Short mmCIF file of C-alpha atoms in Angstrom, two decimals:
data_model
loop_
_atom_site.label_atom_id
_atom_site.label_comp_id
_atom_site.label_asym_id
_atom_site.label_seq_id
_atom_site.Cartn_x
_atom_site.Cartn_y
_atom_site.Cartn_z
CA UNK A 10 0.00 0.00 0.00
CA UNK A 11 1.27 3.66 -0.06
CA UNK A 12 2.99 4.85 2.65
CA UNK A 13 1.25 6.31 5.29
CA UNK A 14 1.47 10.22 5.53
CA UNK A 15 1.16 12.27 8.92
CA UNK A 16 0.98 16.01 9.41
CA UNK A 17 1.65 16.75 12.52
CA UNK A 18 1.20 20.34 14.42
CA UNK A 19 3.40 20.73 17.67
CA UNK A 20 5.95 22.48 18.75
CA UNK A 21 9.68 22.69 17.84
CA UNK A 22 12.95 23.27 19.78
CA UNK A 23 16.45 23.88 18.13
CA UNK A 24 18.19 21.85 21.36
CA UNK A 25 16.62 19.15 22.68
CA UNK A 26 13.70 16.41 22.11
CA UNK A 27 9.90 17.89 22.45
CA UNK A 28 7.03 18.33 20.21
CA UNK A 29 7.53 17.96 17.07
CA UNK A 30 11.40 16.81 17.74
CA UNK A 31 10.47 14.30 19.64
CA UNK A 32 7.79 12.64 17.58
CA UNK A 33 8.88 13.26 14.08
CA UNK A 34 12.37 10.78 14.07
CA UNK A 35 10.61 8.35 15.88
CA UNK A 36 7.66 8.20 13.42
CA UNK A 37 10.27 8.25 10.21
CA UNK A 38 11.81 5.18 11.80
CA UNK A 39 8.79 3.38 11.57
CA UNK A 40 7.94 4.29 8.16
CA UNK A 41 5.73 6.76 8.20
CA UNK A 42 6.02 10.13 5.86
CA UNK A 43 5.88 13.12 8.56
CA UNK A 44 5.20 16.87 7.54
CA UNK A 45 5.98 18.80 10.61
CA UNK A 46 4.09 22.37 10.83
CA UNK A 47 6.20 24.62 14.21
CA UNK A 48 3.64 25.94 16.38
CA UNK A 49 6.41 27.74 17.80
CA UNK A 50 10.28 27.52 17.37
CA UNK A 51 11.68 27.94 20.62
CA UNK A 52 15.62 27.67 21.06
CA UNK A 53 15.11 24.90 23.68
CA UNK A 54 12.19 23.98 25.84
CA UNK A 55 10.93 26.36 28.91
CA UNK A 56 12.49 24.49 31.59
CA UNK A 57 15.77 25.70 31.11
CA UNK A 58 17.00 28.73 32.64
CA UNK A 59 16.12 30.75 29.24
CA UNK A 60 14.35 30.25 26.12
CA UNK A 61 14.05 32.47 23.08
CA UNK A 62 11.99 31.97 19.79
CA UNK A 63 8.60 32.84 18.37
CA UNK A 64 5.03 31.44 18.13
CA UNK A 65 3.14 30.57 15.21
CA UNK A 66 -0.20 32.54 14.85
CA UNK A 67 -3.23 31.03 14.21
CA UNK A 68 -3.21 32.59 10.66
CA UNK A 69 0.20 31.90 9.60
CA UNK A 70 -0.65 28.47 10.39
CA UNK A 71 -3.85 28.48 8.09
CA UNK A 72 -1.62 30.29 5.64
CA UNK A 73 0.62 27.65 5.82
CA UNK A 74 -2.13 24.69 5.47
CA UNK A 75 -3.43 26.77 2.70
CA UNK A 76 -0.67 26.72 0.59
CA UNK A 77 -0.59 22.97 0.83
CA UNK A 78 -4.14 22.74 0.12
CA UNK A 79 -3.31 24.66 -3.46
CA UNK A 80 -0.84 22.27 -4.48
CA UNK A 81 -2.87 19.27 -3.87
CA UNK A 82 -0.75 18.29 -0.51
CA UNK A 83 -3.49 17.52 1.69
CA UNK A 84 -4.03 13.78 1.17
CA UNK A 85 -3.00 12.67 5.01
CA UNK A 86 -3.34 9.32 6.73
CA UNK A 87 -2.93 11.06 9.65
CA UNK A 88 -3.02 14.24 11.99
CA UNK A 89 -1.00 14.54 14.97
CA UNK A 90 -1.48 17.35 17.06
CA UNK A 91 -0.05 18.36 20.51
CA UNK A 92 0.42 21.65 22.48
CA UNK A 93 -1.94 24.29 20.99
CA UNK A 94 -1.14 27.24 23.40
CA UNK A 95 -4.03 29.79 22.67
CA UNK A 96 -7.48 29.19 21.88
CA UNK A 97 -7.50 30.70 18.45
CA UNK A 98 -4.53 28.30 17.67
CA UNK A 99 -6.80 25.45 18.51
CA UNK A 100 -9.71 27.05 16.70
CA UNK A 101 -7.59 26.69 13.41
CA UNK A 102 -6.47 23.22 14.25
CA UNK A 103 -10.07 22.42 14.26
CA UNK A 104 -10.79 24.01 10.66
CA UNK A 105 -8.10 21.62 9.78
CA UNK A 106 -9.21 18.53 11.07
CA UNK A 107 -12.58 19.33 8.88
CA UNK A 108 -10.42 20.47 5.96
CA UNK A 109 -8.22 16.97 5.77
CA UNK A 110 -11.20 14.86 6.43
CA UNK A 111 -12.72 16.61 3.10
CA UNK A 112 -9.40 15.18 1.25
CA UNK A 113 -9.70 11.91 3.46
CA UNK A 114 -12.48 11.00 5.41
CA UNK A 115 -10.63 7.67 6.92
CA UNK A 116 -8.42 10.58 8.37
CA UNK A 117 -6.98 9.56 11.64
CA UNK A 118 -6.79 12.02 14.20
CA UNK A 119 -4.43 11.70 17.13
CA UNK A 120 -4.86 14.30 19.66
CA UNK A 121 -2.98 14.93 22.82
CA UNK A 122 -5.10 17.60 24.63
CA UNK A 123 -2.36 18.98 26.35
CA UNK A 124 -3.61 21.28 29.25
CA UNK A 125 -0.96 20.54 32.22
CA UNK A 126 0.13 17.90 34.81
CA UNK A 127 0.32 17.28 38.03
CA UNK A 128 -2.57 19.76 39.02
CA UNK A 129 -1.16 22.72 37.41
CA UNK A 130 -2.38 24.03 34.08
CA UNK A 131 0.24 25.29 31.17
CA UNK A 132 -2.65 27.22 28.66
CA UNK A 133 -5.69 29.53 28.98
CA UNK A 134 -8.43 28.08 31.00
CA UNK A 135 -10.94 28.67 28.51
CA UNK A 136 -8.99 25.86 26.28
CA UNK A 137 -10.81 23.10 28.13
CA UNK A 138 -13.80 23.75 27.23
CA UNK A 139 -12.97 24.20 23.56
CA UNK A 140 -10.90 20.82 23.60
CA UNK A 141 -13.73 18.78 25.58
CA UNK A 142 -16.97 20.32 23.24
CA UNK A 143 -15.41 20.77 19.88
CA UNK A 144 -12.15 19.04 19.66
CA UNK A 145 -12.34 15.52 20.92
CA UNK A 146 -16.12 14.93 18.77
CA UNK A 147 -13.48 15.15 15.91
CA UNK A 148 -10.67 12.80 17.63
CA UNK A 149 -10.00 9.51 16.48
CA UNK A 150 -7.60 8.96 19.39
CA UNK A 151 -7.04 10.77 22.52
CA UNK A 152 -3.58 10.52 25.35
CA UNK A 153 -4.26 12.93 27.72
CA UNK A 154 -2.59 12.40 31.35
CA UNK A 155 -4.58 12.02 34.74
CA UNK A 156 -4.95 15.99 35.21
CA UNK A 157 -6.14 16.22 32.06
CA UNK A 158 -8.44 13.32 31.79
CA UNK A 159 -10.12 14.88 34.80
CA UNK A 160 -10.47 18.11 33.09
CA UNK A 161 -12.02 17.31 30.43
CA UNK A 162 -14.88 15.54 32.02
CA UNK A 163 -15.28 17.31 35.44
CA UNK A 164 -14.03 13.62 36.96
CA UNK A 165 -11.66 13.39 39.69
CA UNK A 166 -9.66 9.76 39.55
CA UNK A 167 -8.56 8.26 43.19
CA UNK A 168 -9.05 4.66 42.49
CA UNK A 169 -8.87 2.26 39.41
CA UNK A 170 -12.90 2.38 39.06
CA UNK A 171 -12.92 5.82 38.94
CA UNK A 172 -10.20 5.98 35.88
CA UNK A 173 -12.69 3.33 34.14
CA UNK A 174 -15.55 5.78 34.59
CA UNK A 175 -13.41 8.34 32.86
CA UNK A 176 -12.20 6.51 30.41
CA UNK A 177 -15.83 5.73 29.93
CA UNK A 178 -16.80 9.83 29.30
CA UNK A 179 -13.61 10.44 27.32
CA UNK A 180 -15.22 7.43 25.45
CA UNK A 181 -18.42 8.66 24.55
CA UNK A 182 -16.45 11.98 22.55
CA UNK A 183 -13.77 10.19 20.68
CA UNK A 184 -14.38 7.89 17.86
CA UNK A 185 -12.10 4.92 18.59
CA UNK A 186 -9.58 4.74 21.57
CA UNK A 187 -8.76 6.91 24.74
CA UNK A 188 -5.61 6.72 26.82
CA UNK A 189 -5.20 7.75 30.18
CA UNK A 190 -1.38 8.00 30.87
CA UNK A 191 0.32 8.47 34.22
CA UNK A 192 -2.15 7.53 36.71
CA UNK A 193 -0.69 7.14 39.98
CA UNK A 194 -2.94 6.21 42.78
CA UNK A 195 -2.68 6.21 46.46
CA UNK A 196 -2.80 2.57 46.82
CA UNK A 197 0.07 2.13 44.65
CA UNK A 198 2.82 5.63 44.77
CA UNK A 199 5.89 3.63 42.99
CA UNK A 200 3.92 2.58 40.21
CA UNK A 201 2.54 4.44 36.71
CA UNK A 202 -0.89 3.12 35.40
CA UNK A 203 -2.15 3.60 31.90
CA UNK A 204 -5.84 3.22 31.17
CA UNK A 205 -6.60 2.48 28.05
CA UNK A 206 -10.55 2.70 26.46
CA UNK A 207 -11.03 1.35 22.93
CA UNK A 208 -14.57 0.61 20.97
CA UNK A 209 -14.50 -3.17 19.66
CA UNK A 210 -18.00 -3.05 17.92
CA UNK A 211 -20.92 -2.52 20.00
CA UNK A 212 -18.67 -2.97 22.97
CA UNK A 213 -16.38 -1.22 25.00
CA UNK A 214 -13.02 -2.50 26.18
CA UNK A 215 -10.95 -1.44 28.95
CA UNK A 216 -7.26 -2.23 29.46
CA UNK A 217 -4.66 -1.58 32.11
CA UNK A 218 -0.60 -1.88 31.97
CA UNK A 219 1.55 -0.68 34.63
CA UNK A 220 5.15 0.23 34.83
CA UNK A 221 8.12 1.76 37.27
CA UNK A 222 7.91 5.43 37.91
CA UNK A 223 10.84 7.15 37.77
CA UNK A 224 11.62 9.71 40.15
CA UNK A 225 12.35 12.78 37.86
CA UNK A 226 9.85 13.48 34.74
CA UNK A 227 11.35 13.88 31.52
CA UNK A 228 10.52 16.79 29.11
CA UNK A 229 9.12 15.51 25.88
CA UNK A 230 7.77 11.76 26.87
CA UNK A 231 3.80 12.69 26.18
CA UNK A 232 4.85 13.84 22.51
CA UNK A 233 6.75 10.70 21.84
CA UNK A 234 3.97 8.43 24.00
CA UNK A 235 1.60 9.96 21.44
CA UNK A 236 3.63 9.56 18.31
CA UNK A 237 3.78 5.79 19.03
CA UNK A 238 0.66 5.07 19.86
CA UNK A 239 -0.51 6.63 16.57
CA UNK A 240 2.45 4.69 14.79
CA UNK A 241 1.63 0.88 16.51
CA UNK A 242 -2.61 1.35 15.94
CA UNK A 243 -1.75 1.85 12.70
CA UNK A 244 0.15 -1.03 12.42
CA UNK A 245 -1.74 -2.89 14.43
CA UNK A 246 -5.59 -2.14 14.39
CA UNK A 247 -6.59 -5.81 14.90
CA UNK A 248 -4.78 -5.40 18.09
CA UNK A 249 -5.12 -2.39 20.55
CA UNK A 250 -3.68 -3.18 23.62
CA UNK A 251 -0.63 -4.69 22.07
CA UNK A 252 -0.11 -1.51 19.89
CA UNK A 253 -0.23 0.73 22.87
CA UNK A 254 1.85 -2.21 25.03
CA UNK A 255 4.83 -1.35 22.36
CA UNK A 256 4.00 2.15 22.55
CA UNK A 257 4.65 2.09 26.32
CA UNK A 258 7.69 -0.43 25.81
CA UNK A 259 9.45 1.77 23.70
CA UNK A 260 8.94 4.85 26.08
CA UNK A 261 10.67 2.45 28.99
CA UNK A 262 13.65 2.01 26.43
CA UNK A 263 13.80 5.64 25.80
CA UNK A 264 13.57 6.58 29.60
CA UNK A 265 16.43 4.06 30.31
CA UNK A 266 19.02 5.15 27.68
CA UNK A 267 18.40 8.79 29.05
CA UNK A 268 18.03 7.86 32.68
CA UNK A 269 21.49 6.19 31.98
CA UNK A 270 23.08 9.52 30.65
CA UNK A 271 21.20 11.72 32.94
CA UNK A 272 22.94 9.92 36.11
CA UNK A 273 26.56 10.42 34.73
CA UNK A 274 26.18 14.16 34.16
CA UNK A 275 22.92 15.48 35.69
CA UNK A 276 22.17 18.76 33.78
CA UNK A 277 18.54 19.91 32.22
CA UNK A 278 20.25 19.52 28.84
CA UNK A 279 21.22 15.40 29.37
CA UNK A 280 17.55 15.09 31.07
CA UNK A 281 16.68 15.49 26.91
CA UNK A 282 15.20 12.48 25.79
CA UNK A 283 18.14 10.44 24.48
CA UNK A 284 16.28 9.61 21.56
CA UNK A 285 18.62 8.81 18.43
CA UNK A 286 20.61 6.54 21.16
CA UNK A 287 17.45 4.71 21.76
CA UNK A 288 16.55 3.82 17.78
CA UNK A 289 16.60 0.45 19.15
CA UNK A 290 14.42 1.11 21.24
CA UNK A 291 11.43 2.52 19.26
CA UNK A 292 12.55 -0.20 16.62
CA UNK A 293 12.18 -3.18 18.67
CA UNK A 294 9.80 -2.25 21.55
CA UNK A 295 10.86 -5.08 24.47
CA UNK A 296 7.18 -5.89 25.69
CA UNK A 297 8.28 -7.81 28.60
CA UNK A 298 8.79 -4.19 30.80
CA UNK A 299 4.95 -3.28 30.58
CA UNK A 300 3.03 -5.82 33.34
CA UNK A 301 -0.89 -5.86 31.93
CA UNK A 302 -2.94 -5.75 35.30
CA UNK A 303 -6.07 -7.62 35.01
CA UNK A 304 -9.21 -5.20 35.39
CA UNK A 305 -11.84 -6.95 37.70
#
C-alpha cells in the first residue's frame, strides 16, 4: 500500500527532544512520511534557565495549510497534534481537522489535549472547554494524562474504578480509543498506570498496563507516547492493547538510555530524551517491561 502520511502540528525546539522533535524521528523510523508544521520555534524547551523563539499565529498556520491545500498536498493518513497554546490556535487546528477529512475522510486524528500535569495548568483556561466540546467529537484517538483526563470531564480519579468511569466519558467523545497516561494512585505511589478505552463493535473494552515510575519526569515523553501510539494502531488495528503495550515499551527504552546519561552528568540539557541513542528502542519495543494488570 502507499505509505502512510502524517501532518503533525506541535511544537519545535532547536536543542533538545519535544514536540515535534520528539515525535517526528521516531515516526520516520517506523515508516511513516511526517510533515511537521512549528507551532512555535523555541531555542530549547521552557524548563531551562532561558528560552528564546517565536510562536506561530493562528493565521500563519492556516496560511501555511493553505498553501498545501493549493498544491494538492493535503491527502494525510494522519493528523498529529499536541500543544496548541491559545485558543484561536486550537480554533484553526479544528478548521483543519474538517479540511483533511474533506481530502480523506478515513483521516486519523491523534490528539494529545495537552492542558498541564500534576494539578497545574500550562494554557488559557478557557482551552478546556474548547478541547472537551469541539475538539475531541473530531478525535479519532485521545492521550491525555490524569490531570487532564479529569479536566475534560469534570471527573476526579482516586481509584482504578474511577479511571474506568473516565475513560468511559472520554469514550463517549472520541471515535475509537482513549488513553489515560500516568495515573498514579494512592494505593500504589511507585507505580505508573495507563488506562486504556477502545470501541471493539458494540462494545467497550478497557485495558490496564503498569510500569516503574521514575523519580524525575522527563521533558518531551507525552509527545513521543503519542507519536507511538498513533504509529503501533496503525500497524496494528486488529490489536489495541498490544499496539499501545509497544507504545509504552518503547517509552521504557527511551527513559532508560536517558536515565542512563542523565545519572553520569545530571544537567537539564542530558535530562533530553536520548532519543537517536534509543533507535533500538522505538525499533524493537521489548514488551516484557509493561506488566498488563487484570481489570476486575
Amino acid at each position: 500500500g502507499t505509505m502512510p502520511r502524517v501532518l503533525s502540528i506541535q511544537s519545535h525546539v532547536v536543542s533538545g527532544y519535544v514536540g515535534n522533535k520528539a515525535a517526528t524521528f521516531p515516526l520516520q523510523l517506523l515508516g511513516f512520511d511526517v510533515d511537521a508544521i512549528n507551532t512555535v520555534q523555541f531555542s530549547n524547551h521552557t524548563g531551562y534557565p532561558f528560552f528564546a523563539g517565536r510562536r506561530l499565529t493562528h493565521e500563519e498556520l492556516l496560511e501555511i495549510v493553505g498553501g498545501l491545500e493549493r498544491n494538492a498536498l493535503l491527502g494525510y493518513s494522519h493528523l498529529l497534534t499536541g500543544y496548541a497554546g491559545n485558543v484561536s490556535v486550537l480554533n484553526a487546528i479544528i478548521s483543519i481537522v474538517k479540511s483533511l477529512r474533506q481530502h480523506s475522510p478515513d483521516l486519523v486524528y491523534v490528539c494529545d489535549p495537552v492542558l498541564g500535569d500534576n494539578g497545574k495548568l500550562y494554557v488559557p483556561q478557557e482551552l478546556i472547554a474548547v478541547y472537551a466540546e469541539s475538539v475531541l467529537p473530531l478525535a479519532s484517538i485521545i492521550t491525555p494524562n490524569q490531570f487532564e483526563a479529569e479536566l475534560l470531564t469534570g471527573m476526579t480519579i482516586k481509584s482504578a474504578a474511577d479511571a474506568r468511569a473516565c475513560l468511559d466519558a472520554l469514550l463517549a467523545k472520541v471515535s475509537t480509543l482513549a488513553i489515560i497516561t500516568s495515573v498514579v494512585l494512592d494505593a500504589a505511589p511507585d507505580r505508573i498506570a495507563v488506562y486504556l478505552g477502545y470501541r471493539d463493535g458494540a462494545a467497550t473494552r478497557h485495558h490496564c498496563f503498569e510500569v516503574a515510575r521514575l523519580d524525575c519526569p522527563f521533558s518531551g515523553t507525552g509527545d513521543l507516547f503519542s507519536a507511538l501510539v498513533l504509529a503501533h494502531v496503525h500497524k496494528q488495528p486488529a490489536d489495541i492493547p498490544a499496539a499501545v503495550r509497544a507504545a509504552l515499551a518503547s517509552i521504557q527504552g527511551v527513559l532508560q538510555q536517558t536515565l542512563a546519561r542523565y545519572r553520569e552528568h545530571p544537567s537539564v540539557a542530558t535530562k533530553e530524551l536520548a532519543l537517536i541513542a534509543s533507535k533500538d528502542a522505538l525499533e524493537h519495543p521489548d514488551v516484557a517491561c509493561v506488566a498488563e494488570v487484570v481489570l476486575q
